[in-house]
XYZ file of C-alpha atoms in Angstrom:
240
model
C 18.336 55.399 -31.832
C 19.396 59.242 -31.867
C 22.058 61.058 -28.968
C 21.921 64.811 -28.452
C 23.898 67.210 -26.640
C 22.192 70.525 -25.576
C 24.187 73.144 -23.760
C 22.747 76.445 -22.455
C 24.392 79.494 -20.602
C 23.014 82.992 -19.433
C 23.543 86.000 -17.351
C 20.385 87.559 -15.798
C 19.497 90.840 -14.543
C 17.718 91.972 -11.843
C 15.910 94.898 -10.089
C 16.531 95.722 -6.570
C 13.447 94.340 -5.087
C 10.737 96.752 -3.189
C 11.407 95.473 -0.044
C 15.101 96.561 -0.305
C 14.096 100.289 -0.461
C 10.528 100.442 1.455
C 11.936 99.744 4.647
C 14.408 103.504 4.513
C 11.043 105.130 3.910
C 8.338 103.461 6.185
C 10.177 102.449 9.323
C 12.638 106.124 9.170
C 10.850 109.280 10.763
C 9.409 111.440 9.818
C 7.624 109.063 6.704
C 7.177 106.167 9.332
C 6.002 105.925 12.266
C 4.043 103.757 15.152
C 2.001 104.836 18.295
C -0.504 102.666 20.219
C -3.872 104.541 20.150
C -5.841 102.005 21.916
C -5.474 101.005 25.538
C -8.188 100.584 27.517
C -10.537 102.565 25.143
C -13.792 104.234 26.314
C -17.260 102.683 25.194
C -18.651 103.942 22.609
C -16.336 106.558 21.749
C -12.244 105.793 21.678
C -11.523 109.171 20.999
C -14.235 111.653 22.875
C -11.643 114.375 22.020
C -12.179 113.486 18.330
C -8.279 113.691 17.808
C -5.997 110.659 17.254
C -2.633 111.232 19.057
C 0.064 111.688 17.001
C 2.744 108.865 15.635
C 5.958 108.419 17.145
C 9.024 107.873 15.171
C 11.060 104.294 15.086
C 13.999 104.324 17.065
C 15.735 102.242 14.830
C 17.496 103.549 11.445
C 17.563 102.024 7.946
C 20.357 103.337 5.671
C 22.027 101.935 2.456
C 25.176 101.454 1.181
C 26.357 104.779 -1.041
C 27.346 102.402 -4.031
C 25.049 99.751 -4.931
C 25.491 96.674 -7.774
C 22.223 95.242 -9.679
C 21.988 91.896 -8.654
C 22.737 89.379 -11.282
C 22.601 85.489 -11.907
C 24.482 83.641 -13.861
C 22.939 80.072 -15.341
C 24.463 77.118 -17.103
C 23.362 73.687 -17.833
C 24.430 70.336 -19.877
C 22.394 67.855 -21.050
C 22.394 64.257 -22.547
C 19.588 62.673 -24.086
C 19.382 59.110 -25.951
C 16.507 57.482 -27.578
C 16.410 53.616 -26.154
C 13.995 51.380 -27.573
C 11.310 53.876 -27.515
C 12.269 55.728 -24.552
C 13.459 58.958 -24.001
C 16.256 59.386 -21.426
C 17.907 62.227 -20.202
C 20.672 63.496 -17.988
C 21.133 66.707 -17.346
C 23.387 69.009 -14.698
C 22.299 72.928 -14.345
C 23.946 75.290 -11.861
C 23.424 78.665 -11.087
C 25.050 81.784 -9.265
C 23.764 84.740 -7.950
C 25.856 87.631 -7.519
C 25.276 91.480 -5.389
C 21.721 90.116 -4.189
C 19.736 92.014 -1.270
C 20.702 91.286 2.574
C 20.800 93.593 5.408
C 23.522 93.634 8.072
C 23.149 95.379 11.716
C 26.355 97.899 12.037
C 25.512 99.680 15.073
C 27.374 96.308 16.947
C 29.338 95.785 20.019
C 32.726 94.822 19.634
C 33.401 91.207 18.371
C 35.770 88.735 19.313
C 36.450 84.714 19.152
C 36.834 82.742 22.178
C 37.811 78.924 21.404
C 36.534 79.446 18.125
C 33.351 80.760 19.086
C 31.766 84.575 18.307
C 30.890 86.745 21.086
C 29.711 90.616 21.385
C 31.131 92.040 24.269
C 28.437 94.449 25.927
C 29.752 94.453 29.406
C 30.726 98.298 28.604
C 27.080 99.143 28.431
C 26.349 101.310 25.645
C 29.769 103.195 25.473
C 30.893 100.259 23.977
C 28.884 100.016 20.639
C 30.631 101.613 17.669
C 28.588 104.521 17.286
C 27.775 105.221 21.057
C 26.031 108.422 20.664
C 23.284 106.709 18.802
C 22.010 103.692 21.495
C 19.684 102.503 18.880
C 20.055 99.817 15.845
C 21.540 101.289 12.546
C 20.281 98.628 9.740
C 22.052 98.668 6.330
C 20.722 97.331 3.491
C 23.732 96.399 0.770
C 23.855 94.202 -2.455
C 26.881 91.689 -0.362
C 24.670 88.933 -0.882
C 25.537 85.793 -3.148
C 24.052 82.337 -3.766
C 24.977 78.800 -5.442
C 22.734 76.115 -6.900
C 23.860 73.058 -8.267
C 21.545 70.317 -9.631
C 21.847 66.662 -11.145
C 18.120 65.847 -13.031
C 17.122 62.565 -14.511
C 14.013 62.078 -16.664
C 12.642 59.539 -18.304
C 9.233 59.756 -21.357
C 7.825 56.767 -23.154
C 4.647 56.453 -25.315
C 2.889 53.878 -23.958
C 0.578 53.798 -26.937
C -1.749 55.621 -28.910
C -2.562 58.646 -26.975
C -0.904 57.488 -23.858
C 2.248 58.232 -22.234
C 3.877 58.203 -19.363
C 7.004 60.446 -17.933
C 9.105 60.391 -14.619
C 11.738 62.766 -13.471
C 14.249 63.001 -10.552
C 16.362 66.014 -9.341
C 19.120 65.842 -7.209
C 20.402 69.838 -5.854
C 21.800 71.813 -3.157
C 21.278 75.441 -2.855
C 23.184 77.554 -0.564
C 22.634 81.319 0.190
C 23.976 84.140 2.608
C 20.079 85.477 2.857
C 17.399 84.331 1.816
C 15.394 86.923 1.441
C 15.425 90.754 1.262
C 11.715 91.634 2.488
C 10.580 91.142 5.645
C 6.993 89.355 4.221
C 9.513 86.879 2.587
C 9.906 82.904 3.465
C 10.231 82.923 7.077
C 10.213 87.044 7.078
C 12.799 89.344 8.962
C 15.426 87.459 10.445
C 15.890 85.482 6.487
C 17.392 89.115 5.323
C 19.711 89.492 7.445
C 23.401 88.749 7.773
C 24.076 86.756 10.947
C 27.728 88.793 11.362
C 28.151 92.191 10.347
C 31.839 91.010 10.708
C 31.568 88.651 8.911
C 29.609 87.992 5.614
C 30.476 84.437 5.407
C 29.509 82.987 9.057
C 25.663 83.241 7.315
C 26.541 80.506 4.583
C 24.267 78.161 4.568
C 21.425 76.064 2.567
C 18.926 77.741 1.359
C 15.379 78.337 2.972
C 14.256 76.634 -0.511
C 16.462 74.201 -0.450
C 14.802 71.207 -1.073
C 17.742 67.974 -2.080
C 15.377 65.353 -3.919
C 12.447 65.859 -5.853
C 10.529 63.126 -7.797
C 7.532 63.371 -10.155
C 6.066 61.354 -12.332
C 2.990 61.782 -14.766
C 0.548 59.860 -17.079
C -1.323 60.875 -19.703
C -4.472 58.960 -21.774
C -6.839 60.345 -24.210
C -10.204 59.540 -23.405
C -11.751 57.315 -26.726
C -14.771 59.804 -27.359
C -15.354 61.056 -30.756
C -17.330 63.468 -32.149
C -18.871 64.802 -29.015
C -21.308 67.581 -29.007
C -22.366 70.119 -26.428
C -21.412 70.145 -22.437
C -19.468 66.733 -23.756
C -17.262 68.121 -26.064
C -16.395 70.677 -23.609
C -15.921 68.530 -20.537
C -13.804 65.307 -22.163
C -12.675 66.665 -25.742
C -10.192 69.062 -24.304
């Protein structure tokens, strides 16, 4: 019987994701814009001036934070693995962390206070009351605030059953826990998963990940077929 220890740590770079930087171009006038060109449309001919009208500009603004950090993830794992009586078993913990990743946080915001330990945004100034209150619109800004945890406890199990068979289980056990989860609007479950829930505060978003998923079992058999020597559509088919 044989015991091994295998350790493994890493840090991980990343690039800051198209979705991060698309939105400042597409949804900020003058390079985006949206106009409805359609309503109640002549037959056959929408446009029997043969010009489309013109787009209108998104009231809303997307900016970004002056200094931004490359997100990065950091990755470490121990493992234990004994040979008993044939059969391979191994225990294993991994983590990672995930540090300056993508979120977007609305700062145009009325002014926030907690009432018996609840949040609330007083508007009952109207407008006048939101912190930039010459601009009535939302202000969006995209920062690199974000971070995440993962932690994981993974069993698996292999045995050779016989000659060209085997068979091979494996259970992990994990949490995963995020600010956002996602930093592209076409992501997961799309806008509202890249935003920060409190511009105020960063850390009223924490919370399990739209991927977390807390047990996951598999299990696997494999058995070569006893064919020999097989020729033609055969050999390709059943001899692999």
């Amino acid at each position: 019987d044989t015991f091994a220890v295998r350790a493994g740590f890493g840090v991980f770079y990343d690039q800051l994701g198209r979705g991060f930087y698309s939105n400042g171009f597409v949804l900020n006038a003058p390079y985006g814009g949206a106009q409805s060109v359609l309503r109640n449309p002549p037959f056959p001919n929408p446009y029997p001036g043969g010009v489309i009208p013109a787009s209108a500009g998104f009231t809303a603004r997307w900016e970004y934070e002056r200094y931004q950090n490359v997100p990065t993830s950091y990755q470490w794992n121990l493992s234990l693995a004994k040979n008993v009586s044939g059969t391979q078993v191994t225990a294993a913990y991994a983590g990672t962390t995930g540090r300056h990743l993508m979120g977007t946080k609305a700062v145009n915001t009325y002014p926030r206070s907690i009432v018996n330990g609840r949040v609330f945004f007083d508007n009952s100034g109207g407008p006048r009351t939101l912190r930039n209150p010459n601009y009535l619109n939302d202000v969006f800004l995209n920062t690199t605030e974000a971070n995440s945890y993962y932690h994981s406890f993974q069993l698996a199990v292999s045995r050779q059953l016989g000659a060209g068979s085997s068979l091979q289980g494996s259970y992990t056990y994990s949490k995963c826990i995020d600010l956002v989860s996602g930093d592209n609007t076409s992501d997961l479950a799309g806008l509202a998963e890249k935003f920060f829930l409190d511009a105020y505060d960063l850390r009223g978003s924490r919370g399990l990940c739209n991927m977390d998923i807390r047990s996951r079992l598999a299990l696997n058999a494999s058995y070569d077929l006893p064919f020999r020597n097989l020729q033609g559509i055969g050999k390709v088919l059943l001899n692999g």
